[in-house]
Amino acid sequence: MVVELFRPSVQHVLDLVGIFVFAISGALLAVRKNFDVFGMAVLAEVTALGGGLFRDLVIGAVPPAAFTDLASFVTPFVATALVFFLHPQVERIQAGVYVFDAAGLGLFCVTGTTKAYEYGLGLTASAALGTATAVGGGVLRDVLANEVPSLLRWDRDLYAVPAIAGAATTALCVRFGAFGALTGTLAALFAFLLRLFAMRYHWRAPRAWHRRSEATEEA
């Protein structure tokens, strides 16, 4: 039995904060793509809930939490309304949004890993689904917006790697019987800080050695 990181009420609030911030990023991309309000809502919902929805379907946790918890489903619509009416102001605090996004990344990679493990998956598969929980919504967002997913682009700061690190740390803690509220929080904090440092110092994954491609950063 995996120990819960926080009390259920606290966990729920943190999940909603993560969902809200992910939804903001989806709605902002929709604005940049000149989508209408429906397109904004779709990207907000997909970004916020896509990763968790994918995880729940894989592990057989049906109906998925995204559809059984009304607050989780409605929160992206609130984010959509905020961006619809105040997107210039939201754009100005983009740095703050990135910080909360990093926090959501850290939280979701840990909770996604533990939930997958509780449903009987092995540690490697659980860590993979924990990573997917954290980054899956962003991938779906970019695909729907007709963009190369950010986590696949060489000209983007590390995003998937912090999630992988947090999920792997969680899996190792479970493996050695050391997982608890403290170690789980530290694993989430590790992913969070790694993402912040990646943004601050523009850490990026290496490309293939001796590559012949002369591809440059997309406009």
GROMACS .gro file of C-alpha atoms in nm:
model
  219
    1MET     CA    1   0.000   0.000   0.000
    2VAL     CA    2   0.145   0.336  -0.107
    3VAL     CA    3   0.123   0.617   0.147
    4GLU     CA    4  -0.072   0.926   0.040
    5LEU     CA    5   0.136   1.241   0.012
    6PHE     CA    6  -0.122   1.467   0.174
    7ARG     CA    7  -0.463   1.446   0.333
    8PRO     CA    8  -0.730   1.392   0.064
    9SER     CA    9  -0.868   1.745   0.099
   10VAL     CA   10  -0.523   1.902   0.062
   11GLN     CA   11  -0.436   1.669  -0.227
   12HIS     CA   12  -0.757   1.769  -0.403
   13VAL     CA   13  -0.681   2.139  -0.372
   14LEU     CA   14  -0.328   2.089  -0.504
   15ASP     CA   15  -0.462   1.884  -0.796
   16LEU     CA   16  -0.705   2.163  -0.883
   17VAL     CA   17  -0.426   2.421  -0.873
   18GLY     CA   18  -0.219   2.208  -1.110
   19ILE     CA   19  -0.518   2.156  -1.339
   20PHE     CA   20  -0.590   2.529  -1.340
   21VAL     CA   21  -0.235   2.626  -1.434
   22PHE     CA   22  -0.209   2.362  -1.706
   23ALA     CA   23  -0.542   2.485  -1.842
   24ILE     CA   24  -0.411   2.842  -1.850
   25SER     CA   25  -0.121   2.733  -2.071
   26GLY     CA   26  -0.360   2.557  -2.307
   27ALA     CA   27  -0.592   2.855  -2.333
   28LEU     CA   28  -0.300   3.093  -2.392
   29LEU     CA   29  -0.174   2.879  -2.680
   30ALA     CA   30  -0.523   2.888  -2.828
   31VAL     CA   31  -0.518   3.269  -2.814
   32ARG     CA   32  -0.181   3.275  -2.992
   33LYS     CA   33  -0.325   3.043  -3.257
   34ASN     CA   34  -0.627   3.274  -3.298
   35PHE     CA   35  -0.874   3.003  -3.190
   36ASP     CA   36  -1.227   3.094  -3.088
   37VAL     CA   37  -1.361   3.044  -2.737
   38PHE     CA   38  -1.457   2.682  -2.807
   39GLY     CA   39  -1.104   2.608  -2.926
   40MET     CA   40  -0.969   2.775  -2.614
   41ALA     CA   41  -1.187   2.556  -2.393
   42VAL     CA   42  -1.084   2.239  -2.577
   43LEU     CA   43  -0.713   2.313  -2.545
   44ALA     CA   44  -0.757   2.408  -2.179
   45GLU     CA   45  -0.941   2.083  -2.099
   46VAL     CA   46  -0.699   1.866  -2.296
   47THR     CA   47  -0.390   2.026  -2.143
   48ALA     CA   48  -0.521   2.006  -1.788
   49LEU     CA   49  -0.677   1.659  -1.793
   50GLY     CA   50  -0.520   1.473  -2.084
   51GLY     CA   51  -0.232   1.318  -1.893
   52GLY     CA   52  -0.445   1.195  -1.606
   53LEU     CA   53  -0.713   1.069  -1.845
   54PHE     CA   54  -0.454   0.866  -2.038
   55ARG     CA   55  -0.317   0.718  -1.715
   56ASP     CA   56  -0.659   0.621  -1.581
   57LEU     CA   57  -0.758   0.452  -1.906
   58VAL     CA   58  -0.434   0.252  -1.915
   59ILE     CA   59  -0.462   0.129  -1.555
   60GLY     CA   60  -0.837   0.065  -1.579
   61ALA     CA   61  -0.945   0.333  -1.333
   62VAL     CA   62  -1.277   0.394  -1.505
   63PRO     CA   63  -1.463   0.615  -1.526
   64PRO     CA   64  -1.154   0.840  -1.516
   65ALA     CA   65  -1.119   1.091  -1.234
   66ALA     CA   66  -1.154   1.374  -1.487
   67PHE     CA   67  -1.521   1.276  -1.531
   68THR     CA   68  -1.609   1.173  -1.177
   69ASP     CA   69  -1.489   1.491  -1.007
   70LEU     CA   70  -1.695   1.790  -1.118
   71ALA     CA   71  -1.440   2.042  -0.988
   72SER     CA   72  -1.164   1.888  -1.199
   73PHE     CA   73  -1.380   1.904  -1.510
   74VAL     CA   74  -1.505   2.260  -1.451
   75THR     CA   75  -1.174   2.417  -1.345
   76PRO     CA   76  -1.037   2.436  -1.704
   77PHE     CA   77  -1.350   2.627  -1.808
   78VAL     CA   78  -1.278   2.880  -1.533
   79ALA     CA   79  -0.924   2.916  -1.667
   80THR     CA   80  -1.064   2.959  -2.018
   81ALA     CA   81  -1.294   3.240  -1.905
   82LEU     CA   82  -1.005   3.413  -1.730
   83VAL     CA   83  -0.784   3.400  -2.039
   84PHE     CA   84  -1.073   3.496  -2.269
   85PHE     CA   85  -1.136   3.822  -2.086
   86LEU     CA   86  -0.791   3.899  -1.941
   87HIS     CA   87  -0.537   3.734  -2.170
   88PRO     CA   88  -0.314   4.045  -2.201
   89GLN     CA   89  -0.282   4.058  -1.822
   90VAL     CA   90  -0.227   3.682  -1.798
   91GLU     CA   91   0.046   3.704  -2.063
   92ARG     CA   92   0.224   3.965  -1.849
   93ILE     CA   93   0.249   3.723  -1.557
   94GLN     CA   94   0.363   3.435  -1.779
   95ALA     CA   95   0.676   3.385  -1.566
   96GLY     CA   96   0.458   3.319  -1.263
   97VAL     CA   97   0.243   3.078  -1.464
   98TYR     CA   98   0.558   2.886  -1.559
   99VAL     CA   99   0.651   2.851  -1.193
  100PHE     CA  100   0.311   2.705  -1.104
  101ASP     CA  101   0.327   2.486  -1.412
  102ALA     CA  102   0.658   2.347  -1.284
  103ALA     CA  103   0.495   2.281  -0.948
  104GLY     CA  104   0.209   2.096  -1.117
  105LEU     CA  105   0.462   1.895  -1.314
  106GLY     CA  106   0.637   1.789  -0.994
  107LEU     CA  107   0.314   1.699  -0.816
  108PHE     CA  108   0.156   1.506  -1.103
  109CYS     CA  109   0.462   1.296  -1.185
  110VAL     CA  110   0.464   1.170  -0.827
  111THR     CA  111   0.090   1.115  -0.782
  112GLY     CA  112   0.065   0.959  -1.129
  113THR     CA  113   0.338   0.710  -1.043
  114THR     CA  114   0.185   0.611  -0.711
  115LYS     CA  115  -0.164   0.570  -0.856
  116ALA     CA  116  -0.035   0.345  -1.134
  117TYR     CA  117   0.152   0.136  -0.877
  118GLU     CA  118  -0.157   0.106  -0.658
  119TYR     CA  119  -0.341  -0.041  -0.957
  120GLY     CA  120  -0.088  -0.321  -0.988
  121LEU     CA  121   0.165  -0.197  -1.243
  122GLY     CA  122   0.536  -0.262  -1.201
  123LEU     CA  123   0.766   0.019  -1.094
  124THR     CA  124   0.905   0.091  -1.442
  125ALA     CA  125   0.558   0.107  -1.596
  126SER     CA  126   0.435   0.315  -1.302
  127ALA     CA  127   0.715   0.568  -1.351
  128ALA     CA  128   0.637   0.583  -1.723
  129LEU     CA  129   0.272   0.655  -1.649
  130GLY     CA  130   0.371   0.908  -1.386
  131THR     CA  131   0.569   1.091  -1.652
  132ALA     CA  132   0.278   1.066  -1.895
  133THR     CA  133   0.045   1.210  -1.631
  134ALA     CA  134   0.267   1.516  -1.599
  135VAL     CA  135   0.345   1.582  -1.966
  136GLY     CA  136   0.071   1.405  -2.161
  137GLY     CA  137  -0.171   1.696  -2.162
  138GLY     CA  138   0.091   1.928  -2.309
  139VAL     CA  139   0.163   1.681  -2.588
  140LEU     CA  140  -0.206   1.655  -2.678
  141ARG     CA  141  -0.236   2.034  -2.665
  142ASP     CA  142   0.048   2.084  -2.911
  143VAL     CA  143  -0.078   1.814  -3.147
  144LEU     CA  144  -0.427   1.968  -3.158
  145ALA     CA  145  -0.270   2.310  -3.219
  146ASN     CA  146  -0.071   2.162  -3.510
  147GLU     CA  147   0.268   2.213  -3.344
  148VAL     CA  148   0.558   1.980  -3.276
  149PRO     CA  149   0.519   1.887  -2.908
  150SER     CA  150   0.743   2.107  -2.696
  151LEU     CA  151   0.904   1.815  -2.516
  152LEU     CA  152   1.029   1.681  -2.853
  153ARG     CA  153   1.193   2.006  -2.963
  154TRP     CA  154   1.564   2.064  -2.912
  155ASP     CA  155   1.512   2.439  -2.875
  156ARG     CA  156   1.297   2.406  -2.562
  157ASP     CA  157   1.416   2.391  -2.201
  158LEU     CA  158   1.399   2.050  -2.036
  159TYR     CA  159   1.041   1.953  -1.951
  160ALA     CA  160   1.002   1.578  -1.976
  161VAL     CA  161   1.336   1.510  -1.805
  162PRO     CA  162   1.230   1.668  -1.472
  163ALA     CA  163   0.908   1.465  -1.483
  164ILE     CA  164   1.106   1.147  -1.554
  165ALA     CA  165   1.342   1.228  -1.267
  166GLY     CA  166   1.055   1.284  -1.024
  167ALA     CA  167   0.871   0.970  -1.133
  168ALA     CA  168   1.187   0.758  -1.118
  169THR     CA  169   1.271   0.892  -0.771
  170THR     CA  170   0.921   0.801  -0.655
  171ALA     CA  171   0.952   0.450  -0.799
  172LEU     CA  172   1.288   0.399  -0.627
  173CYS     CA  173   1.142   0.512  -0.294
  174VAL     CA  174   0.858   0.262  -0.334
  175ARG     CA  175   1.104  -0.012  -0.433
  176PHE     CA  176   1.310   0.029  -0.117
  177GLY     CA  177   1.014   0.084   0.113
  178ALA     CA  178   1.105   0.445   0.176
  179PHE     CA  179   0.804   0.616   0.021
  180GLY     CA  180   0.604   0.838   0.250
  181ALA     CA  181   0.468   1.189   0.278
  182LEU     CA  182   0.818   1.332   0.327
  183THR     CA  183   0.999   1.140   0.051
  184GLY     CA  184   0.707   1.189  -0.187
  185THR     CA  185   0.716   1.562  -0.126
  186LEU     CA  186   1.092   1.562  -0.180
  187ALA     CA  187   1.051   1.376  -0.510
  188ALA     CA  188   0.797   1.633  -0.628
  189LEU     CA  189   1.026   1.913  -0.509
  190PHE     CA  190   1.317   1.756  -0.698
  191ALA     CA  191   1.123   1.759  -1.026
  192PHE     CA  192   0.998   2.112  -0.956
  193LEU     CA  193   1.346   2.253  -0.890
  194LEU     CA  194   1.497   2.071  -1.186
  195ARG     CA  195   1.237   2.229  -1.412
  196LEU     CA  196   1.301   2.574  -1.261
  197PHE     CA  197   1.677   2.542  -1.310
  198ALA     CA  198   1.620   2.423  -1.667
  199MET     CA  199   1.416   2.737  -1.737
  200ARG     CA  200   1.662   2.964  -1.557
  201TYR     CA  201   1.975   2.830  -1.726
  202HIS     CA  202   1.815   2.703  -2.048
  203TRP     CA  203   1.919   2.343  -2.000
  204ARG     CA  204   1.838   2.133  -2.305
  205ALA     CA  205   1.879   1.768  -2.397
  206PRO     CA  206   2.171   1.687  -2.630
  207ARG     CA  207   2.112   1.607  -2.993
  208ALA     CA  208   2.274   1.324  -3.189
  209TRP     CA  209   2.653   1.333  -3.220
  210HIS     CA  210   2.795   1.421  -3.560
  211ARG     CA  211   2.447   1.497  -3.691
  212ARG     CA  212   2.428   1.623  -4.048
  213SER     CA  213   2.100   1.812  -4.012
  214GLU     CA  214   2.124   2.189  -4.029
  215ALA     CA  215   1.774   2.244  -3.892
  216THR     CA  216   1.739   2.570  -3.705
  217GLU     CA  217   1.496   2.690  -3.442
  218GLU     CA  218   1.145   2.731  -3.575
  219ALA     CA  219   0.995   3.078  -3.582
   0.00000   0.00000   0.00000
